[in-house]
Coordinates of C-alpha atoms in Angstrom, one line a residue:
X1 CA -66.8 -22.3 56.5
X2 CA -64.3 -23.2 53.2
X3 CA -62.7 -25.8 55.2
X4 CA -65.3 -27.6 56.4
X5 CA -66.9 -27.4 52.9
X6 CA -63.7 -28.6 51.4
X7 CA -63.0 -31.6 53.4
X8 CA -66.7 -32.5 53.0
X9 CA -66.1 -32.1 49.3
X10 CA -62.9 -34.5 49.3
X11 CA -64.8 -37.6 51.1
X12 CA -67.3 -37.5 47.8
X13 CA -66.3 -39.8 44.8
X14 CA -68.8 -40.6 41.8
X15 CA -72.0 -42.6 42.2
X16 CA -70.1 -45.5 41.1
X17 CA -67.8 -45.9 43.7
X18 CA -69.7 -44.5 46.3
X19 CA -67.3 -43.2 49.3
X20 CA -63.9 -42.2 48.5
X21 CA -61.5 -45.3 49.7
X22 CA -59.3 -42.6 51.2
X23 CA -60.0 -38.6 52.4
X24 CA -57.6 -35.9 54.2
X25 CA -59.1 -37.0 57.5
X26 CA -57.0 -40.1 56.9
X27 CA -54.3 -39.9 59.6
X28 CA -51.6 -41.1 57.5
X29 CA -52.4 -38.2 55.0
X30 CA -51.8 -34.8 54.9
X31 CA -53.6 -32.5 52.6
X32 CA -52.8 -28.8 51.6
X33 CA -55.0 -25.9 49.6
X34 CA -52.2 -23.5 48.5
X35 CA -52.6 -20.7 46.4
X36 CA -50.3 -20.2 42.9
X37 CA -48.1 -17.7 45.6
X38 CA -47.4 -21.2 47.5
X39 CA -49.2 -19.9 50.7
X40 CA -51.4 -22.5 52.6
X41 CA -54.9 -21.9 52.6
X42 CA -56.4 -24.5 54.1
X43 CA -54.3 -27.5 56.2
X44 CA -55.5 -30.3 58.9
X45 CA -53.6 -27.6 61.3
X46 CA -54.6 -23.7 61.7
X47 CA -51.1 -22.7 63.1
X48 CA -50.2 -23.8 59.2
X49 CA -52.7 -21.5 57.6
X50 CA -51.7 -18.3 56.1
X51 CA -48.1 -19.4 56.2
X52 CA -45.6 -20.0 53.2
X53 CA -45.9 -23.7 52.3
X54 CA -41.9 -24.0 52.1
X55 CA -42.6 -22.7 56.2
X56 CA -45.1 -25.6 56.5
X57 CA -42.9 -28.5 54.4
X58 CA -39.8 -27.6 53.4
X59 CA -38.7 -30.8 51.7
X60 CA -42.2 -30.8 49.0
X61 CA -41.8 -27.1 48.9
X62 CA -38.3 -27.6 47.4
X63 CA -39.4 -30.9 45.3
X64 CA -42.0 -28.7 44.1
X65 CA -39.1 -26.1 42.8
X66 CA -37.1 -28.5 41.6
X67 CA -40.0 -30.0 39.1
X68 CA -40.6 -26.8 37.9
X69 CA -44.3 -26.5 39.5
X70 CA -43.0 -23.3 41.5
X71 CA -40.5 -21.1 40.0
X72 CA -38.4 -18.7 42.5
X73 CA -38.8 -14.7 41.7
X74 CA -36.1 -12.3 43.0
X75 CA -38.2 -9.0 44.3
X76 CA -36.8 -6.0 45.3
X77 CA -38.3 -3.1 47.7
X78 CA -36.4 0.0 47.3
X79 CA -38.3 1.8 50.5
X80 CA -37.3 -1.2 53.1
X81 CA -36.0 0.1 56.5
X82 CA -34.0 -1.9 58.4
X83 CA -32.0 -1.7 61.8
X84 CA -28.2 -1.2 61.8
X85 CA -25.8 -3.9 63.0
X86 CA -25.1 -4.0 66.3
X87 CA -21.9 -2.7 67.8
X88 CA -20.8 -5.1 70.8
X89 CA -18.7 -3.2 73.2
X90 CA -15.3 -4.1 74.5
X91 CA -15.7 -5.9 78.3
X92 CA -12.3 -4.3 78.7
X93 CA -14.1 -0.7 78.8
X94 CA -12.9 1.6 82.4
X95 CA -15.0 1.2 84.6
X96 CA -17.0 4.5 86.0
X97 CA -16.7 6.0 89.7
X98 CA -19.9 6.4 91.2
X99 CA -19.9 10.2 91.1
X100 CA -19.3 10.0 87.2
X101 CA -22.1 7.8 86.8
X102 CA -24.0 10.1 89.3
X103 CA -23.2 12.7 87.0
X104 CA -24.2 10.3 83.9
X105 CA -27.6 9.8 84.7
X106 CA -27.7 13.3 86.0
X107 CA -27.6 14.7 82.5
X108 CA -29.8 12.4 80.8
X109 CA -32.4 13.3 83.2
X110 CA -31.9 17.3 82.7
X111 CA -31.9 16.6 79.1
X112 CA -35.3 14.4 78.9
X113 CA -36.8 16.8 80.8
X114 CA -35.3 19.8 78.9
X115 CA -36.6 17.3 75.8
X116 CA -39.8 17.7 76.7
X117 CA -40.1 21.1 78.0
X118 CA -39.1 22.3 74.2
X119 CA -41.6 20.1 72.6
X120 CA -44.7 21.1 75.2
X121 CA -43.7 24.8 74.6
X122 CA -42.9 24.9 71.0
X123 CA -46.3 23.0 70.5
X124 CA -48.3 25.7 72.6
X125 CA -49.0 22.9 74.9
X126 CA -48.6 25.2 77.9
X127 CA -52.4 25.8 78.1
X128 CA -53.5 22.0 77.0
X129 CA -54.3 19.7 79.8
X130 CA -52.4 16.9 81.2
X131 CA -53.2 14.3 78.7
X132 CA -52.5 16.2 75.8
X133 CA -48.7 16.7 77.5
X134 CA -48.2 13.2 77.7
X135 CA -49.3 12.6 73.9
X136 CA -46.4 14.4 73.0
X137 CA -44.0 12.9 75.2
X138 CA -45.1 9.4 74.0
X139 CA -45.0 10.5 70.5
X140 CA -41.5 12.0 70.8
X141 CA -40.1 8.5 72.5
X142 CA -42.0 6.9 70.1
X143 CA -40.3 8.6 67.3
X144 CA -36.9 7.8 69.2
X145 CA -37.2 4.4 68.6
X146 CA -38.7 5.1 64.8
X147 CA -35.1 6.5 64.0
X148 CA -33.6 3.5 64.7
X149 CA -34.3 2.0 61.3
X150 CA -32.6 3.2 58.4
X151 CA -33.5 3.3 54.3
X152 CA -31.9 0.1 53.0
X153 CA -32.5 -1.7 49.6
X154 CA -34.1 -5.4 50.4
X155 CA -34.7 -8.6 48.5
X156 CA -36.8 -11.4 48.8
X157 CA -38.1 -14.6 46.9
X158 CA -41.7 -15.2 45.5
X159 CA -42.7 -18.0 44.4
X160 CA -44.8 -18.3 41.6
X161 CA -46.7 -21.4 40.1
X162 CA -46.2 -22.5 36.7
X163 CA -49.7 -22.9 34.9
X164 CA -48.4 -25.1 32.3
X165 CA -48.2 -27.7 34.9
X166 CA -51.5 -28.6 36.6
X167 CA -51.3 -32.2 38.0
X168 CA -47.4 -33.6 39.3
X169 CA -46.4 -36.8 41.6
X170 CA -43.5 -37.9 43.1
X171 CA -41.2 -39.4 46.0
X172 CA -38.8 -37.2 48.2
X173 CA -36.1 -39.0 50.0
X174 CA -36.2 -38.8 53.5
X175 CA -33.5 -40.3 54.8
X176 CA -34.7 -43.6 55.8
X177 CA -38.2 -43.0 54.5
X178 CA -39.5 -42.3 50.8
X179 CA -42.7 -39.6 50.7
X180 CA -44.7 -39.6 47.7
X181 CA -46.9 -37.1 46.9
X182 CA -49.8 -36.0 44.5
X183 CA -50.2 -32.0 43.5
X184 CA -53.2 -30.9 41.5
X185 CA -55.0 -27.9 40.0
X186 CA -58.4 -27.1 41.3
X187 CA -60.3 -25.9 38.2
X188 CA -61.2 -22.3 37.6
X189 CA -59.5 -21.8 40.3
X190 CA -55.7 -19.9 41.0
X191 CA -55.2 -23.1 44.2
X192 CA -53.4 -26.4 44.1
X193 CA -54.8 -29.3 46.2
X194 CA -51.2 -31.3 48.1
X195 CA -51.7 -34.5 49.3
X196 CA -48.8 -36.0 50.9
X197 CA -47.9 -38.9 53.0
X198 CA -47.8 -38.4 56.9
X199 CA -46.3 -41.5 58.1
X200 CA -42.4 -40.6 56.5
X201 CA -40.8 -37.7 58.9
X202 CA -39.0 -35.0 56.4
X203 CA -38.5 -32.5 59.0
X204 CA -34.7 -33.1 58.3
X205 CA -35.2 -30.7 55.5
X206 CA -34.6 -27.4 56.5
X207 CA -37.6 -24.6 55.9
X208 CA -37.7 -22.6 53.0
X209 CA -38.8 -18.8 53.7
X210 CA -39.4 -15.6 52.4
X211 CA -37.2 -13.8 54.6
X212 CA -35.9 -10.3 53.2
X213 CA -32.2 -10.0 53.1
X214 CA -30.3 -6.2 52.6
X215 CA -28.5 -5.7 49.2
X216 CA -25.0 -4.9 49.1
X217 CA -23.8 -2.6 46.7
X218 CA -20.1 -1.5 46.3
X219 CA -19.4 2.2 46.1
X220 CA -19.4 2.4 42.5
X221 CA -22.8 0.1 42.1
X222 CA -24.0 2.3 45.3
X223 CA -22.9 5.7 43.0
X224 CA -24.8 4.7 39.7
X225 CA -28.0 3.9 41.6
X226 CA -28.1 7.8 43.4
X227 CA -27.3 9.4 40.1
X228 CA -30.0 7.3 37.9
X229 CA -32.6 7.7 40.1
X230 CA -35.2 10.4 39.2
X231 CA -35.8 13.6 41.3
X232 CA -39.7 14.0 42.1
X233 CA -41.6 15.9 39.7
X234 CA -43.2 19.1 41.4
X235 CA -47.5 19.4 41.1
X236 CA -48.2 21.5 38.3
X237 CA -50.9 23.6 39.9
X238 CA -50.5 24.9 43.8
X239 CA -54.1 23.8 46.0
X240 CA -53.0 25.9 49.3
X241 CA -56.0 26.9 50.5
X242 CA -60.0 25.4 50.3
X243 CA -63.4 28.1 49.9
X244 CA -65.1 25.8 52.3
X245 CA -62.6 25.6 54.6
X246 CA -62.6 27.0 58.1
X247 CA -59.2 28.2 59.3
X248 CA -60.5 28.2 63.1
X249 CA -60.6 24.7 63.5
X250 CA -57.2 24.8 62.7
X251 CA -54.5 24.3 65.8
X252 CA -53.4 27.9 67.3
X253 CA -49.3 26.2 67.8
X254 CA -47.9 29.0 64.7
X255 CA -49.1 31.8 67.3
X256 CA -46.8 30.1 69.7
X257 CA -43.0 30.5 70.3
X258 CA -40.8 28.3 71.6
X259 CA -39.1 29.6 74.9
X260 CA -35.5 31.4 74.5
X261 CA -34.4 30.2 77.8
X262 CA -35.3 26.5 77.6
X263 CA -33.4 26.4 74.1
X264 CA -30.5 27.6 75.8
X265 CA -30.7 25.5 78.6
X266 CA -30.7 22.4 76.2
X267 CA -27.9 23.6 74.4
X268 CA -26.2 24.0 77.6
X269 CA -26.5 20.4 78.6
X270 CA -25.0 18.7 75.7
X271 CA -22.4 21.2 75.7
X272 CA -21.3 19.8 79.2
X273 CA -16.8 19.3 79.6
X274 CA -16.8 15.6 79.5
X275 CA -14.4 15.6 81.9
X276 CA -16.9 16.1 84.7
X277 CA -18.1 12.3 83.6
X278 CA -14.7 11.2 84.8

């Protein structure tokens, strides 16, 4: 176990001094094993593990940035997907008779169910068994709630140590407390040992995360970006078929058809009056 090693490791001083006069099991110390990304490694509480220091300690994660041990990167992910913005509805909406909620619920029954007749027969799924049926309904409800996300452009901070500096101190005001502090490098290594002081309460500070945030672009900005960005390059050679491979283990759903009537059906239902909802 690495963290029973390491707190092993930090009661040891040289054979002069014998025992260390003080160790992270102090309980008016609190000792961190961060990586040069700023993520906690190793802390006297697992809940703190794997989490972004700045999550952990906000106030010596933003010393830290201030002294220039951590600098803040801007990254960008171009493939994000995010949810839309949620459209609250009026309370002073009319309010619905029961037949034209009836009639409401009555359609978005025939259509689920018309939903699911098209996607059992166009699959070829009228000879599978049960379990195969409900497969697909799960995967088509599944891909309902999949469509909620849309493509958006994303940002989001990294933090990255600066290996120029490998040993800082210092005091963070606290309010009515001072906490001091003692960062080092761990050689050959890519982790920083924290050692801070328990006792002063800095939880005044608010957290610093790595939350991803949606980039606005104005239409023009928005414009540039679709034109400069490179249309995918086609393969140069076409692989379509295999000599070893065996085309009956293939699915048999391109012998299939999907059912004339069922289409119309559905076609039908969304192409209800609206005034029967009323």
């Amino acid at each position: 176990d690495l963290q029973r090693q390491f707190w092993a490791a930090m009661q040891q001083c040289n054979a002069v001094e014998g025992p260390c006069l003080k160790s992270c099991e102090d309980t008016d110390l609190d000792c961190f094993v961060i990586d040069n990304n700023g993520f906690v490694l190793i802390s006297e509480r697992p809940q703190e593990m794997g989490r972004l220091l700045g999550e952990a300690d906000g106030a010596l994660m933003k010393q830290l940035l201030s002294m220039g041990v951590f600098s803040r990167v801007t990254m960008y992910d171009y493939q994000a997907m995010c949810k839309p913005p949620d459209h609250h509805h009026s309370a002073a909406e009319s309010l619905f008779s029961p037949l034209s909620a009836f009639l409401m619920v009555a359609r978005w029954l025939l259509h689920e169910c018309l939903l699911f007749l098209l996607e059992w027969s166009a699959w070829g799924s009228w000879q599978d068994k049960g379990s195969e049926a409900k497969s697909v309904f799960h995967h088509s409800h599944k891909h309902k709630k999949q469509d909620l996300l849309h493509p958006r452009d994303t940002e989001y901070p990294v933090f990255v140590h600066q290996t120029a500096i490998q040993e800082a101190n210092g005091i963070i005001e606290c309010g009515g407390c001072q906490k001091t502090f003692v960062m080092q490098q761990i050689p050959r290594s890519n982790l920083l040992l924290l050692v801070t002081d328990r006792t002063c309460d800095c939880s005044a500070h608010s957290p610093i995360l790595q939350e991803a945030t949606e980039v606005k672009y104005n239409a023009s900005v928005k414009c540039d970006r679709m034109r400069s960005q490179k249309p995918r390059r086609r393969p140069g050679s076409c692989h379509a078929f295999h000599p070893e491979e065996n085309a009956q283990d293939c699915g048999g759903a391109s012998d299939t058809l999907p059912s004339s009537p069922l289409l119309l059906l559905s076609l039908g239902a969304w192409l209800l009056p609206p005034q029967l909802l009323w």
